[in-house]
mmCIF file of C-alpha atoms and ligand atoms in Angstrom:
data_model
loop_
_atom_site.group_PDB
_atom_site.id
_atom_site.type_symbol
_atom_site.label_atom_id
_atom_site.label_comp_id
_atom_site.label_asym_id
_atom_site.label_seq_id
_atom_site.Cartn_x
_atom_site.Cartn_y
_atom_site.Cartn_z
ATOM 1 C CA MET A 18 21.261 -29.822 -26.035
ATOM 2 C CA GLU A 19 20.397 -30.550 -22.445
ATOM 3 C CA THR A 20 17.109 -32.320 -21.995
ATOM 4 C CA VAL A 21 14.838 -32.371 -18.977
ATOM 5 C CA HIS A 22 11.894 -34.589 -18.195
ATOM 6 C CA VAL A 23 8.827 -32.721 -16.945
ATOM 7 C CA LYS A 24 5.867 -34.879 -15.908
ATOM 8 C CA ASP A 25 5.695 -37.222 -18.898
ATOM 9 C CA ARG A 26 7.483 -35.329 -21.654
ATOM 10 C CA ASP A 27 11.040 -34.493 -22.703
ATOM 11 C CA PHE A 28 12.067 -30.906 -23.252
ATOM 12 C CA GLY A 29 15.318 -29.575 -24.720
ATOM 13 C CA THR A 30 17.174 -26.363 -23.875
ATOM 14 C CA TYR A 31 15.889 -23.533 -26.019
ATOM 15 C CA LEU A 32 16.700 -20.205 -24.352
ATOM 16 C CA THR A 33 19.588 -20.189 -21.886
ATOM 17 C CA GLU A 34 19.775 -18.233 -18.664
ATOM 18 C CA ALA A 35 22.212 -15.780 -20.297
ATOM 19 C CA MET A 36 19.967 -15.235 -23.324
ATOM 20 C CA ILE A 37 16.999 -14.567 -21.062
ATOM 21 C CA ALA A 38 18.980 -12.209 -18.808
ATOM 22 C CA ASP A 39 20.234 -10.221 -21.812
ATOM 23 C CA LYS A 40 16.735 -9.919 -23.223
ATOM 24 C CA VAL A 41 15.239 -8.881 -19.896
ATOM 25 C CA SER A 42 17.914 -6.177 -19.578
ATOM 26 C CA ALA A 43 17.141 -4.922 -23.081
ATOM 27 C CA LEU A 44 13.410 -4.782 -22.356
ATOM 28 C CA ALA A 45 14.055 -2.953 -19.087
ATOM 29 C CA ALA A 46 16.271 -0.441 -20.906
ATOM 30 C CA ASP A 47 13.452 0.241 -23.390
ATOM 31 C CA LEU A 48 10.973 0.714 -20.548
ATOM 32 C CA ASN A 49 13.346 2.962 -18.556
ATOM 33 C CA ARG A 50 13.682 5.128 -21.660
ATOM 34 C CA ASP A 51 10.005 5.159 -22.699
ATOM 35 C CA TYR A 52 8.632 5.818 -19.210
ATOM 36 C CA ALA A 53 11.238 8.329 -18.023
ATOM 37 C CA GLY A 54 9.519 11.004 -15.975
ATOM 38 C CA LYS A 55 6.415 8.860 -15.487
ATOM 39 C CA LYS A 56 5.491 6.511 -12.685
ATOM 40 C CA PRO A 57 4.162 3.429 -14.446
ATOM 41 C CA LEU A 58 2.205 0.659 -12.803
ATOM 42 C CA PHE A 59 3.376 -2.799 -13.821
ATOM 43 C CA ILE A 60 0.682 -5.449 -13.579
ATOM 44 C CA ALA A 61 2.132 -8.947 -13.703
ATOM 45 C CA ILE A 62 -0.129 -11.846 -14.496
ATOM 46 C CA LEU A 63 0.260 -14.841 -12.236
ATOM 47 C CA ASN A 64 1.323 -17.514 -12.169
ATOM 48 C CA GLY A 65 3.473 -17.692 -15.275
ATOM 49 C CA ALA A 66 4.924 -14.180 -15.274
ATOM 50 C CA PHE A 67 6.270 -14.149 -11.718
ATOM 51 C CA MET A 68 9.906 -14.858 -12.590
ATOM 52 C CA PHE A 69 10.025 -12.585 -15.635
ATOM 53 C CA ALA A 70 8.284 -9.791 -13.710
ATOM 54 C CA SER A 71 10.711 -10.112 -10.816
ATOM 55 C CA ASP A 72 13.840 -10.001 -13.000
ATOM 56 C CA LEU A 73 12.419 -7.213 -15.164
ATOM 57 C CA PHE A 74 11.346 -5.072 -12.230
ATOM 58 C CA LYS A 75 14.792 -5.317 -10.619
ATOM 59 C CA LYS A 76 16.158 -3.579 -13.700
ATOM 60 C CA ILE A 77 13.613 -0.750 -13.712
ATOM 61 C CA GLU A 78 15.384 2.381 -12.552
ATOM 62 C CA ILE A 79 12.569 4.920 -12.739
ATOM 63 C CA ASP A 80 9.852 5.308 -10.101
ATOM 64 C CA ALA A 81 7.404 2.476 -10.672
ATOM 65 C CA GLU A 82 4.851 0.325 -8.902
ATOM 66 C CA ILE A 83 4.078 -3.333 -9.392
ATOM 67 C CA SER A 84 1.011 -5.372 -8.651
ATOM 68 C CA PHE A 85 0.280 -9.046 -9.239
ATOM 69 C CA ILE A 86 -3.027 -10.371 -10.413
ATOM 70 C CA LYS A 87 -4.517 -13.679 -11.304
ATOM 71 C CA LEU A 88 -6.983 -14.081 -14.117
ATOM 72 C CA ALA A 89 -9.897 -16.425 -13.841
ATOM 73 C CA SER A 90 -12.027 -17.078 -16.877
ATOM 74 C CA TYR A 91 -15.599 -18.068 -16.540
ATOM 75 C CA LYS A 92 -17.544 -19.761 -19.221
ATOM 76 C CA GLY A 93 -20.892 -18.055 -19.005
ATOM 77 C CA MET A 94 -24.229 -19.661 -19.687
ATOM 78 C CA LYS A 95 -23.620 -19.072 -23.352
ATOM 79 C CA SER A 96 -20.931 -21.332 -24.734
ATOM 80 C CA SER A 97 -18.875 -18.464 -26.094
ATOM 81 C CA GLY A 98 -18.861 -16.606 -22.789
ATOM 82 C CA ASN A 99 -15.423 -15.192 -22.180
ATOM 83 C CA VAL A 100 -15.664 -13.260 -18.978
ATOM 84 C CA ILE A 101 -12.279 -12.762 -17.422
ATOM 85 C CA THR A 102 -12.062 -11.669 -13.824
ATOM 86 C CA ALA A 103 -8.942 -10.159 -12.325
ATOM 87 C CA ILE A 104 -8.242 -11.278 -8.789
ATOM 88 C CA GLY A 105 -6.151 -8.926 -6.710
ATOM 89 C CA LEU A 106 -6.361 -5.735 -8.734
ATOM 90 C CA GLU A 107 -6.636 -3.049 -6.106
ATOM 91 C CA GLN A 108 -5.242 0.028 -7.786
ATOM 92 C CA ASP A 109 -7.375 2.569 -9.522
ATOM 93 C CA LEU A 110 -6.009 2.659 -13.055
ATOM 94 C CA TYR A 111 -7.501 6.032 -13.925
ATOM 95 C CA GLY A 112 -4.788 8.235 -15.426
ATOM 96 C CA ARG A 113 -2.042 5.655 -14.811
ATOM 97 C CA ASP A 114 0.529 4.413 -17.278
ATOM 98 C CA VAL A 115 -0.090 0.681 -17.109
ATOM 99 C CA ILE A 116 2.224 -2.046 -18.372
ATOM 100 C CA ILE A 117 0.857 -5.578 -18.422
ATOM 101 C CA VAL A 118 3.593 -8.164 -17.845
ATOM 102 C CA GLU A 119 2.928 -11.589 -19.348
ATOM 103 C CA ASP A 120 5.087 -14.667 -19.699
ATOM 104 C CA ILE A 121 3.796 -15.640 -23.120
ATOM 105 C CA VAL A 122 1.181 -14.617 -25.624
ATOM 106 C CA ASP A 123 -0.027 -17.724 -27.410
ATOM 107 C CA THR A 124 -3.467 -17.473 -29.031
ATOM 108 C CA GLY A 125 -3.890 -13.985 -27.566
ATOM 109 C CA LYS A 126 -7.250 -14.980 -26.126
ATOM 110 C CA THR A 127 -6.544 -14.046 -22.507
ATOM 111 C CA LEU A 128 -5.345 -10.512 -23.136
ATOM 112 C CA TYR A 129 -7.768 -9.921 -25.986
ATOM 113 C CA HIS A 130 -10.614 -10.308 -23.526
ATOM 114 C CA PHE A 131 -8.900 -8.756 -20.537
ATOM 115 C CA LEU A 132 -7.412 -5.530 -21.932
ATOM 116 C CA PRO A 133 -10.796 -3.914 -22.772
ATOM 117 C CA GLN A 134 -11.803 -4.377 -19.135
ATOM 118 C CA LEU A 135 -8.763 -2.378 -18.064
ATOM 119 C CA GLN A 136 -9.463 0.266 -20.700
ATOM 120 C CA HIS A 137 -12.813 0.859 -18.985
ATOM 121 C CA GLN A 138 -10.880 2.364 -16.069
ATOM 122 C CA HIS A 139 -9.331 4.932 -18.430
ATOM 123 C CA PRO A 140 -5.624 4.484 -17.819
ATOM 124 C CA ALA A 141 -3.463 7.190 -19.418
ATOM 125 C CA SER A 142 -1.815 4.409 -21.398
ATOM 126 C CA LEU A 143 -1.967 0.623 -21.533
ATOM 127 C CA LYS A 144 0.885 -1.429 -22.985
ATOM 128 C CA VAL A 145 1.835 -5.077 -22.980
ATOM 129 C CA ALA A 146 5.265 -6.538 -22.267
ATOM 130 C CA ALA A 147 5.551 -10.259 -22.988
ATOM 131 C CA LEU A 148 8.713 -12.310 -22.691
ATOM 132 C CA LEU A 149 7.579 -14.753 -25.365
ATOM 133 C CA HIS A 150 5.271 -14.485 -28.335
ATOM 134 C CA LYS A 151 4.107 -17.247 -30.659
ATOM 135 C CA PRO A 152 2.784 -15.328 -33.696
ATOM 136 C CA GLU A 153 1.890 -18.557 -35.517
ATOM 137 C CA ALA A 154 -0.597 -19.386 -32.767
ATOM 138 C CA THR A 155 -2.419 -16.043 -32.881
ATOM 139 C CA GLN A 156 -6.194 -16.317 -33.022
ATOM 140 C CA PHE A 157 -7.038 -12.996 -31.419
ATOM 141 C CA PRO A 158 -5.425 -9.841 -32.806
ATOM 142 C CA LEU A 159 -3.407 -8.117 -30.159
ATOM 143 C CA GLN A 160 -0.737 -5.464 -30.092
ATOM 144 C CA ILE A 161 2.234 -6.492 -28.001
ATOM 145 C CA ASP A 162 4.346 -3.436 -27.397
ATOM 146 C CA TYR A 163 7.407 -5.037 -25.811
ATOM 147 C CA VAL A 164 8.314 -8.560 -26.938
ATOM 148 C CA GLY A 165 11.270 -10.553 -25.682
ATOM 149 C CA PHE A 166 11.503 -13.512 -28.027
ATOM 150 C CA ILE A 167 9.405 -14.444 -31.040
ATOM 151 C CA ILE A 168 9.196 -18.233 -30.873
ATOM 152 C CA PRO A 169 7.695 -21.009 -33.018
ATOM 153 C CA ASN A 170 4.417 -22.638 -32.117
ATOM 154 C CA LYS A 171 5.886 -25.290 -29.835
ATOM 155 C CA PHE A 172 5.156 -25.813 -26.169
ATOM 156 C CA VAL A 173 7.764 -24.385 -23.786
ATOM 157 C CA VAL A 174 8.432 -24.710 -20.052
ATOM 158 C CA GLY A 175 10.697 -23.127 -17.483
ATOM 159 C CA TYR A 176 11.400 -19.652 -16.131
ATOM 160 C CA GLY A 177 7.903 -19.459 -14.685
ATOM 161 C CA LEU A 178 6.119 -21.318 -17.473
ATOM 162 C CA ASP A 179 4.608 -24.653 -16.570
ATOM 163 C CA TYR A 180 3.526 -27.930 -18.022
ATOM 164 C CA ASP A 181 0.632 -29.081 -15.858
ATOM 165 C CA GLY A 182 1.936 -27.083 -12.918
ATOM 166 C CA LEU A 183 5.495 -28.392 -13.201
ATOM 167 C CA GLY A 184 8.707 -26.930 -14.582
ATOM 168 C CA ARG A 185 8.252 -23.341 -13.407
ATOM 169 C CA ASN A 186 11.440 -23.547 -11.336
ATOM 170 C CA LEU A 187 13.726 -24.282 -14.289
ATOM 171 C CA LYS A 188 16.216 -21.467 -14.883
ATOM 172 C CA GLU A 189 16.186 -21.839 -18.645
ATOM 173 C CA ILE A 190 13.378 -22.138 -21.159
ATOM 174 C CA TYR A 191 12.938 -25.573 -22.693
ATOM 175 C CA GLN A 192 11.042 -26.611 -25.782
ATOM 176 C CA LEU A 193 9.030 -29.790 -26.213
ATOM 177 C CA VAL A 194 11.017 -32.466 -28.014
ATOM 178 C CA GLN A 195 8.831 -33.740 -30.838
ATOM 179 C CA GLU A 196 8.515 -37.519 -30.654
HETATM 180 P P1 LIG B 13 -3.280 -17.210 -24.687
HETATM 181 O O1 LIG B 13 -4.493 -16.649 -24.016
HETATM 182 O O2 LIG B 13 -3.615 -18.317 -25.644
HETATM 183 O O3 LIG B 13 -2.406 -16.162 -25.345
HETATM 184 O O4 LIG B 13 -2.447 -17.963 -23.609
HETATM 185 C C1 LIG B 13 -1.773 -17.309 -22.648
HETATM 186 C C2 LIG B 13 -1.418 -18.222 -21.480
HETATM 187 O O5 LIG B 13 -1.347 -19.622 -21.815
HETATM 188 C C3 LIG B 13 -0.038 -17.838 -21.026
HETATM 189 O O6 LIG B 13 -0.087 -16.779 -20.114
HETATM 190 C C4 LIG B 13 0.471 -19.127 -20.438
HETATM 191 O O7 LIG B 13 0.116 -19.207 -19.082
HETATM 192 C C5 LIG B 13 -0.223 -20.224 -21.221
HETATM 193 N N1 LIG B 13 0.674 -20.768 -22.274
HETATM 194 C C6 LIG B 13 0.569 -20.562 -23.603
HETATM 195 N N2 LIG B 13 1.542 -21.194 -24.283
HETATM 196 C C7 LIG B 13 2.309 -21.824 -23.350
HETATM 197 C C8 LIG B 13 3.500 -22.657 -23.431
HETATM 198 O O8 LIG B 13 4.083 -22.950 -24.496
HETATM 199 N N3 LIG B 13 3.984 -23.112 -22.242
HETATM 200 C C9 LIG B 13 3.400 -22.816 -21.046
HETATM 201 N N4 LIG B 13 2.304 -22.049 -20.927
HETATM 202 C C10 LIG B 13 1.758 -21.557 -22.071
HETATM 203 MG MG1 LIG B 14 0.238 -16.696 -18.093
#
């Protein structure tokens, strides 16, 4: 196992470049099949999903659009306030087939609060494609329609995912080495 040092922690190889590429191709094949004859709008969530979205989109062979957004969450006056604002969402989603592209679904909190806001625009359909999913970490029930890898509840970096802003440039996905 190759290890890398990111900021102040050691991470070991978990998913290789080849494993990721194969999985991305398989996901793209599913999407090409399921959305044949449609013109879906992919919405990739920055920053983490940029690499996955780019590789996935290159393998989409049907007519499709892509847009990148950033989510900012505001804690309202009430402690439980979970208002999530999308920065950069310009398209009208009415009647569109929308596919949200995420790097990882961890607790599910982000999408759990964000998806209903998109539903308000009445897309024809709204699905989620996530490269990674940590089911053991789920706190907010969420349907993930296209999942790359189901992974254990351990912190990962690389391929767009960061640890304190670092490690996004790694080609492989690394898992925290438990001390
Ligand atoms: P959730 O709202 O708890 O599902 O968290 C989703 C976001 O947290 C992801 O889009 C990531 O940006 C970040 N995240 C969750 N787990 C990890 C991890 O293991 N490594 C890096 N980022 C993570
Ligand atoms: Mg993210």
